[in-house]
Coordinates of C-alpha atoms in Angstrom, one line a residue:
X209 CA -127.0 60.4 -36.1
X210 CA -130.7 60.4 -35.3
X211 CA -131.8 58.1 -38.9
X212 CA -134.1 55.2 -38.1
X213 CA -130.8 53.0 -38.9
X214 CA -129.5 54.2 -36.1
X215 CA -132.0 52.3 -33.6
X216 CA -130.5 48.8 -33.6
X217 CA -127.3 47.8 -34.4
X218 CA -125.2 45.3 -32.8
X219 CA -123.3 46.7 -30.4
X220 CA -124.5 50.2 -30.1
X221 CA -125.3 50.8 -25.9
X222 CA -127.9 54.1 -27.0
X223 CA -131.6 54.2 -25.5
X224 CA -132.9 53.1 -28.5
X225 CA -136.2 54.1 -27.7
X226 CA -136.6 57.7 -28.1
X227 CA -134.9 56.9 -31.4
X228 CA -137.5 55.4 -33.0
X229 CA -140.4 57.8 -31.7
X230 CA -138.3 60.8 -33.1
X231 CA -138.4 59.3 -36.8
X232 CA -141.4 58.3 -36.2
X233 CA -141.9 62.1 -35.5
X234 CA -140.5 63.0 -38.2
X235 CA -142.1 60.5 -40.9
X236 CA -145.4 61.2 -39.4
X237 CA -146.6 63.7 -42.1
X238 CA -145.2 61.4 -44.8
X239 CA -147.1 58.4 -43.5
X240 CA -150.2 60.7 -42.7
X241 CA -150.3 61.6 -46.7
X242 CA -149.3 57.8 -47.5
X243 CA -152.2 56.7 -45.7
X244 CA -155.1 59.6 -47.0
X245 CA -154.2 59.5 -50.7
X246 CA -154.8 54.9 -50.5
X247 CA -158.0 55.4 -48.2
X248 CA -158.6 57.7 -50.8
X249 CA -157.9 55.1 -53.7
X250 CA -160.5 52.6 -51.5
X251 CA -163.1 54.3 -51.1
X252 CA -163.3 55.5 -54.5
X253 CA -162.7 51.7 -55.9
X254 CA -165.7 50.3 -53.0
X255 CA -167.6 53.2 -55.0
X256 CA -166.8 52.0 -58.8
X257 CA -167.2 48.1 -57.2
X258 CA -170.6 48.6 -55.6
X259 CA -171.8 50.9 -59.2
X260 CA -170.8 47.6 -60.4
X261 CA -172.0 44.8 -58.6
X262 CA -168.8 43.3 -57.2
X263 CA -167.3 43.7 -54.2
X264 CA -164.1 46.0 -53.7
X265 CA -163.5 43.5 -50.5
X266 CA -162.7 40.5 -52.9
X267 CA -161.0 42.3 -55.6
X268 CA -158.0 42.9 -53.1
X269 CA -157.9 39.7 -51.7
X270 CA -159.4 36.9 -53.9
X271 CA -158.5 37.5 -57.2
X272 CA -155.6 36.9 -59.7
X273 CA -152.3 36.3 -57.8
X274 CA -154.0 36.5 -54.2
X275 CA -155.3 33.3 -55.3
X276 CA -152.5 31.2 -55.2
X277 CA -150.5 33.1 -51.8
X278 CA -153.5 31.9 -49.9
X279 CA -153.3 28.6 -51.2
X280 CA -149.7 28.3 -50.5
X281 CA -150.3 30.0 -47.2
X282 CA -153.2 27.1 -46.7
X283 CA -152.2 23.9 -48.7
X284 CA -148.1 25.0 -49.3
X285 CA -146.7 23.6 -52.4
X286 CA -147.6 21.4 -55.2
X287 CA -150.4 22.8 -56.2
X288 CA -150.5 23.5 -60.2
X289 CA -152.6 24.1 -63.0
X290 CA -152.3 22.2 -66.7
X291 CA -153.9 24.7 -69.1
X292 CA -155.6 23.5 -72.5
X293 CA -151.9 25.2 -74.1
X294 CA -150.0 23.0 -71.9
X295 CA -148.7 25.5 -70.2
X296 CA -148.3 24.3 -66.6
X297 CA -149.0 26.7 -63.8
X298 CA -147.3 25.9 -60.7
X299 CA -147.2 27.5 -57.0
X300 CA -143.8 27.2 -57.0
X301 CA -143.6 30.1 -58.8
X302 CA -144.4 32.3 -55.9
X303 CA -141.6 33.0 -52.9
X304 CA -142.6 32.2 -49.3
X305 CA -142.3 35.2 -47.5
X306 CA -145.9 36.4 -48.1
X307 CA -147.5 33.0 -47.9
X308 CA -145.2 32.9 -43.8
X309 CA -147.3 35.8 -42.9
X310 CA -150.6 34.8 -44.3
X311 CA -150.0 31.6 -42.3
X312 CA -148.7 33.0 -39.1
X313 CA -151.9 35.7 -38.8
X314 CA -154.5 33.9 -39.3
X315 CA -153.1 30.7 -37.1
X316 CA -153.2 34.6 -34.3
X317 CA -156.5 35.8 -35.3
X318 CA -159.8 35.2 -36.6
X319 CA -158.5 36.5 -40.1
X320 CA -158.7 33.7 -43.6
X321 CA -154.9 33.7 -45.4
X322 CA -156.5 35.9 -47.6
X323 CA -157.3 38.5 -45.1
X324 CA -154.2 38.6 -43.7
X325 CA -152.5 39.2 -47.2
X326 CA -154.4 42.5 -46.8
X327 CA -153.5 42.9 -43.4
X328 CA -150.1 42.4 -44.2
X329 CA -149.8 44.7 -47.4
X330 CA -151.5 47.5 -45.7
X331 CA -149.4 47.2 -42.9
X332 CA -145.8 47.6 -44.1
X333 CA -146.6 49.8 -47.1
X334 CA -147.1 52.0 -44.2
X335 CA -142.8 50.7 -43.4
X336 CA -142.2 51.5 -46.9
X337 CA -143.6 54.6 -47.0
X338 CA -141.8 55.1 -43.6
X339 CA -138.3 54.0 -45.2
X340 CA -139.3 56.2 -48.7
X341 CA -139.4 58.9 -46.9
X342 CA -136.2 58.1 -44.8
X343 CA -134.5 58.2 -47.8
X344 CA -135.8 61.5 -49.1
X345 CA -135.5 63.2 -46.2
X346 CA -131.5 62.2 -45.8
X347 CA -130.4 62.9 -49.2
X348 CA -132.7 66.3 -50.0
X349 CA -134.6 67.0 -46.5
X350 CA -138.0 66.8 -45.0
X351 CA -140.3 67.8 -48.0
X352 CA -138.7 65.9 -51.0
X353 CA -139.2 62.4 -47.8
X354 CA -142.7 63.8 -47.9
X355 CA -142.8 64.5 -51.9
X356 CA -141.3 60.4 -52.2
X357 CA -143.7 58.7 -49.8
X358 CA -146.5 60.4 -51.3
X359 CA -145.8 60.3 -55.0
X360 CA -145.0 56.1 -54.2
X361 CA -148.5 56.1 -52.9
X362 CA -150.4 58.2 -56.2
X363 CA -148.7 56.0 -58.7
X364 CA -150.9 54.6 -61.3
X365 CA -151.3 51.2 -60.3
X366 CA -150.8 52.3 -56.2
X367 CA -154.0 50.2 -55.7
X368 CA -151.4 47.2 -55.5
X369 CA -150.1 48.5 -52.0
X370 CA -153.3 47.6 -51.1
X371 CA -153.8 44.2 -52.3
X372 CA -153.0 41.0 -50.8
X373 CA -150.0 41.0 -53.0
X374 CA -145.9 41.3 -52.2
X375 CA -145.1 44.2 -53.8
X376 CA -145.5 46.2 -50.3
X377 CA -144.0 43.5 -47.9
X378 CA -141.2 44.0 -50.5
X379 CA -140.7 47.6 -51.0
X380 CA -140.7 48.1 -47.7
X381 CA -137.9 45.2 -46.9
X382 CA -136.1 46.6 -50.1
X383 CA -136.5 50.1 -49.3
X384 CA -135.0 49.8 -45.6
X385 CA -132.4 47.4 -46.8
X386 CA -131.2 50.4 -49.7
X387 CA -131.3 52.5 -46.8
X388 CA -128.8 50.9 -44.5
X389 CA -126.3 50.1 -47.1
X390 CA -126.9 54.0 -48.1
X391 CA -126.0 54.2 -44.2
X392 CA -123.3 51.2 -43.0
X393 CA -125.8 49.3 -41.9
X394 CA -124.2 46.6 -43.2
X395 CA -125.3 43.3 -41.2
X396 CA -129.3 45.0 -41.5
X397 CA -129.0 45.2 -44.8
X398 CA -127.8 41.7 -45.4
X399 CA -130.5 40.7 -43.1
X400 CA -133.4 42.1 -45.3
X401 CA -131.8 41.9 -48.4
X402 CA -132.2 38.2 -47.5
X403 CA -135.9 38.7 -46.1
X404 CA -136.7 40.7 -49.4
X405 CA -135.5 38.1 -51.5
X406 CA -137.6 35.4 -50.0
X407 CA -140.1 37.9 -51.0
X408 CA -140.3 38.3 -55.0
X409 CA -137.3 37.0 -57.9
X410 CA -136.4 40.4 -58.2
X411 CA -135.5 40.1 -55.1
X412 CA -131.9 39.7 -56.6
X413 CA -131.9 43.9 -56.7
X414 CA -131.2 44.5 -53.5
X415 CA -128.5 41.6 -53.1
X416 CA -126.8 43.3 -56.0
X417 CA -127.3 46.8 -54.2
X418 CA -125.8 45.0 -51.2
X419 CA -122.8 43.7 -53.6
X420 CA -121.7 46.0 -55.5
X421 CA -122.3 49.1 -52.8
X422 CA -119.8 46.3 -51.1
X423 CA -117.0 46.1 -53.6
X424 CA -117.0 49.8 -55.2
X425 CA -116.6 50.5 -51.5
X426 CA -114.0 48.3 -51.1
X427 CA -112.7 49.4 -54.4
X428 CA -112.1 52.6 -53.4
X429 CA -110.5 52.1 -50.1
X430 CA -107.4 50.0 -51.7
X431 CA -106.9 53.1 -54.1
X432 CA -106.6 55.3 -51.2
X433 CA -103.6 52.8 -50.0
X434 CA -105.7 50.6 -47.6
X435 CA -105.5 47.3 -47.7
X436 CA -108.0 44.8 -47.5
X437 CA -108.6 43.9 -43.7
X438 CA -107.4 47.4 -43.4
X439 CA -110.9 48.6 -45.4
X440 CA -112.8 45.6 -44.0
X441 CA -112.4 46.4 -40.2
X442 CA -112.9 50.3 -41.0
X443 CA -117.0 49.0 -42.2
X444 CA -117.9 46.0 -39.9
X445 CA -119.8 43.7 -40.3
X446 CA -119.8 44.5 -44.6
X447 CA -118.3 40.7 -45.1
X448 CA -121.0 38.9 -43.1
X449 CA -123.4 41.3 -44.5
X450 CA -123.1 40.7 -48.0
X451 CA -123.2 36.8 -47.6
X452 CA -126.0 37.2 -45.4
X453 CA -127.8 39.1 -48.5
X454 CA -128.2 36.4 -51.3
X455 CA -129.1 33.5 -48.8
X456 CA -133.0 34.0 -49.5
X457 CA -132.6 34.2 -52.4
X458 CA -130.7 31.6 -53.7
X459 CA -132.0 29.1 -50.5
X460 CA -135.5 29.1 -52.5
X461 CA -134.3 29.0 -56.0
X462 CA -132.2 25.8 -54.6
X463 CA -135.5 24.2 -53.0
X464 CA -137.7 24.2 -55.9
X465 CA -134.5 23.4 -58.3
X466 CA -134.0 20.2 -55.5
X467 CA -137.8 19.6 -55.1
X468 CA -138.3 19.4 -59.1
X469 CA -134.8 17.6 -59.9
X470 CA -133.5 20.3 -61.5
X471 CA -131.1 23.0 -60.7
X472 CA -132.3 25.1 -63.2
X473 CA -136.2 24.3 -61.8
X474 CA -137.3 27.6 -60.6
X475 CA -136.4 29.3 -64.1
X476 CA -138.5 26.3 -65.7
X477 CA -141.8 26.6 -63.5
X478 CA -141.3 30.6 -65.2
X479 CA -141.2 28.9 -68.5
X480 CA -144.3 27.4 -67.5
X481 CA -145.9 30.9 -66.5
X482 CA -145.0 32.0 -69.9
X483 CA -141.9 33.6 -68.1
X484 CA -138.8 34.2 -68.4
X485 CA -135.7 37.0 -70.0
X486 CA -134.9 37.6 -73.2
X487 CA -133.4 40.9 -73.3
X488 CA -136.6 42.0 -74.1
X489 CA -137.1 40.9 -77.6
X490 CA -140.3 40.0 -76.8
X491 CA -141.4 43.3 -75.4
X492 CA -140.1 45.8 -77.9
X493 CA -142.1 43.0 -80.6
X494 CA -145.2 43.7 -78.4
X495 CA -144.2 47.4 -78.8
X496 CA -143.5 47.7 -82.2
X497 CA -147.3 44.9 -83.2
X498 CA -149.0 48.1 -81.6
X499 CA -147.3 51.0 -83.5
X500 CA -147.3 49.5 -86.8
X501 CA -151.0 48.3 -86.5
X502 CA -154.8 49.7 -85.8
X503 CA -153.9 50.4 -81.5
X504 CA -151.1 53.2 -82.7
X505 CA -152.3 55.4 -80.1
X506 CA -151.7 52.6 -77.4
X507 CA -148.3 52.1 -78.8
X508 CA -147.4 55.6 -78.5
X509 CA -148.2 56.3 -75.2
X510 CA -146.5 53.0 -74.0
X511 CA -143.1 54.1 -75.8
X512 CA -143.9 57.4 -74.7
X513 CA -144.3 55.7 -70.3
X514 CA -141.5 53.5 -71.1
X515 CA -139.1 56.3 -72.4
X516 CA -140.2 58.3 -68.6
X517 CA -139.1 55.8 -66.9
X518 CA -135.5 55.6 -68.4
X519 CA -135.4 59.4 -68.6
X520 CA -136.6 59.6 -64.9
X521 CA -133.3 56.3 -64.0
X522 CA -131.2 58.7 -66.2
X523 CA -131.6 61.8 -64.4
X524 CA -131.7 60.5 -60.5
X525 CA -128.0 59.2 -61.9
X526 CA -126.6 63.2 -62.9
X527 CA -128.8 64.5 -60.4
X528 CA -125.9 62.8 -58.1
X529 CA -128.1 59.3 -57.0
X530 CA -125.9 57.1 -53.9
X531 CA -125.3 53.9 -55.6
X532 CA -127.3 51.7 -54.2
X533 CA -130.6 53.5 -54.5
X534 CA -128.7 53.9 -58.3
X535 CA -128.2 50.5 -58.8
X536 CA -131.3 48.7 -56.7
X537 CA -133.7 51.0 -59.7
X538 CA -131.6 50.4 -62.4
X539 CA -131.8 46.5 -61.5
X540 CA -135.4 46.4 -61.2
X541 CA -136.1 48.4 -64.3
X542 CA -133.8 46.1 -66.1
X543 CA -135.5 43.0 -64.9
X544 CA -139.1 44.6 -65.5
X545 CA -137.9 45.9 -69.1
X546 CA -136.3 42.3 -70.2
X547 CA -138.9 39.8 -68.6
X548 CA -141.3 38.2 -71.1
X549 CA -145.2 37.5 -70.6
X550 CA -148.1 39.6 -69.9
X551 CA -146.9 42.6 -70.4
X552 CA -149.6 43.9 -68.4
X553 CA -147.7 43.8 -65.9
X554 CA -144.4 45.7 -66.3
X555 CA -146.0 48.5 -64.8
X556 CA -146.9 46.7 -61.4
X557 CA -142.7 45.2 -61.8
X558 CA -141.7 48.4 -61.9
X559 CA -144.0 49.5 -59.0
X560 CA -140.7 48.8 -56.3
X561 CA -138.4 51.3 -57.6
X562 CA -139.6 54.0 -56.1
X563 CA -135.8 55.6 -56.8
X564 CA -137.6 56.3 -60.3
X565 CA -139.0 59.4 -58.2
X566 CA -136.5 60.9 -56.2
X567 CA -136.0 63.5 -59.3
X568 CA -139.8 64.6 -59.1
X569 CA -140.0 64.8 -55.7
X570 CA -136.9 66.9 -55.5
X571 CA -138.8 69.0 -58.3
X572 CA -142.3 69.1 -55.8
X573 CA -140.0 69.9 -52.3
X574 CA -138.6 73.0 -54.3
X575 CA -142.2 74.3 -55.2
X576 CA -144.3 76.2 -53.1
X577 CA -145.9 74.1 -50.5
X578 CA -149.2 74.8 -52.1
X579 CA -148.3 74.1 -55.2
X580 CA -146.4 70.5 -54.9
X581 CA -149.9 69.7 -52.6
X582 CA -152.3 70.6 -55.3
X583 CA -149.9 68.4 -58.2
X584 CA -150.2 65.4 -55.6
X585 CA -153.4 66.2 -54.9
X586 CA -154.8 65.7 -58.8
X587 CA -151.9 62.8 -59.3
X588 CA -153.8 61.0 -56.3
X589 CA -157.1 62.0 -57.3
X590 CA -156.4 59.9 -60.8
X591 CA -154.5 57.2 -59.2
X592 CA -157.5 56.6 -57.5
X593 CA -159.6 56.3 -60.5
X594 CA -157.2 54.5 -63.1
X595 CA -156.7 51.6 -60.6
X596 CA -160.3 51.3 -59.9
X597 CA -161.2 51.3 -63.0
X598 CA -158.5 48.7 -64.1
X599 CA -159.2 45.9 -61.5
X600 CA -163.4 46.4 -61.8
X601 CA -161.5 46.0 -65.6
X602 CA -158.7 43.2 -66.7
X603 CA -156.5 44.1 -63.3
X604 CA -153.4 42.3 -63.4
X605 CA -151.5 39.8 -62.7

């Protein structure tokens, strides 16, 4: 097997260097396409910001959640802001892996914590693009892999991938973790799922991909007459991988609970931000308000957008999307759509749901290259313009 997942599996003696170099050579077109699209986004942002009298650098490193991450990196946890309406915003809402990396990189270099966060985002976004290419290549061939990485770069809110936010870091860990499940590298899958769980709350989606795939694999083995021990022997590393997977997410959840003096302490912190999960009732009410008021056009666009992402998920499943991808993508989508709070953040929350793009990538891969790149180029130009407009306006969170 020539994929990256075979590089560093315990017990293998094959030379790792040539495998990595071969994988990188195959991924090079995807990485170049990804970097070009994101560079276009940053250049358009810089020009737009200059015309608007703002700093593109500040927009990418020192606004919104970026400030909270860098404050955790510099001062640790414990900072809160009490708002006039009674809400309390605590930095305990932010998972620790990105601030840890910001602190470490700024300690080893002249970079500030905020600039270190942007560097982490830029580097890990390339790692995510590599994982997306590897996934598309394995399932549908090299052209689909390139298209998948390019489409992810050209998402309307793709500019977030270049910000000092945790989306790029999380997507890199999640995509390689899901790829490890896909290729049966269970220990790596568990380690990467645990790290993803230290990065964002949606790390639970990677844990779900590991656990459900492992459970279904064992169930199928037993249905074929194999005993549990025999099934586990056929899949070395499955049990330790499954045990490792939730450690990051659960560890932070329990640590915040102990710090807050309540098992549900993290949920209470999120409630202070107006976040949480209500099965989509608040979001559904918001959409209905848009449809039934003077903002009907915006509400209609929102409803169409939600319908499109659901259709893409169903389409992927019907095309035979492997179980780890279907579970991961579906869980990210479910958590995004059922969360309450600031509804403008939902496109950003769905940014790591890259399996939704697979049907589009497959369709582009089947077209003539000139038409595929024309479509990707137009989408990338639109993404760059929208990203500049968005960050110079309301922007995240």
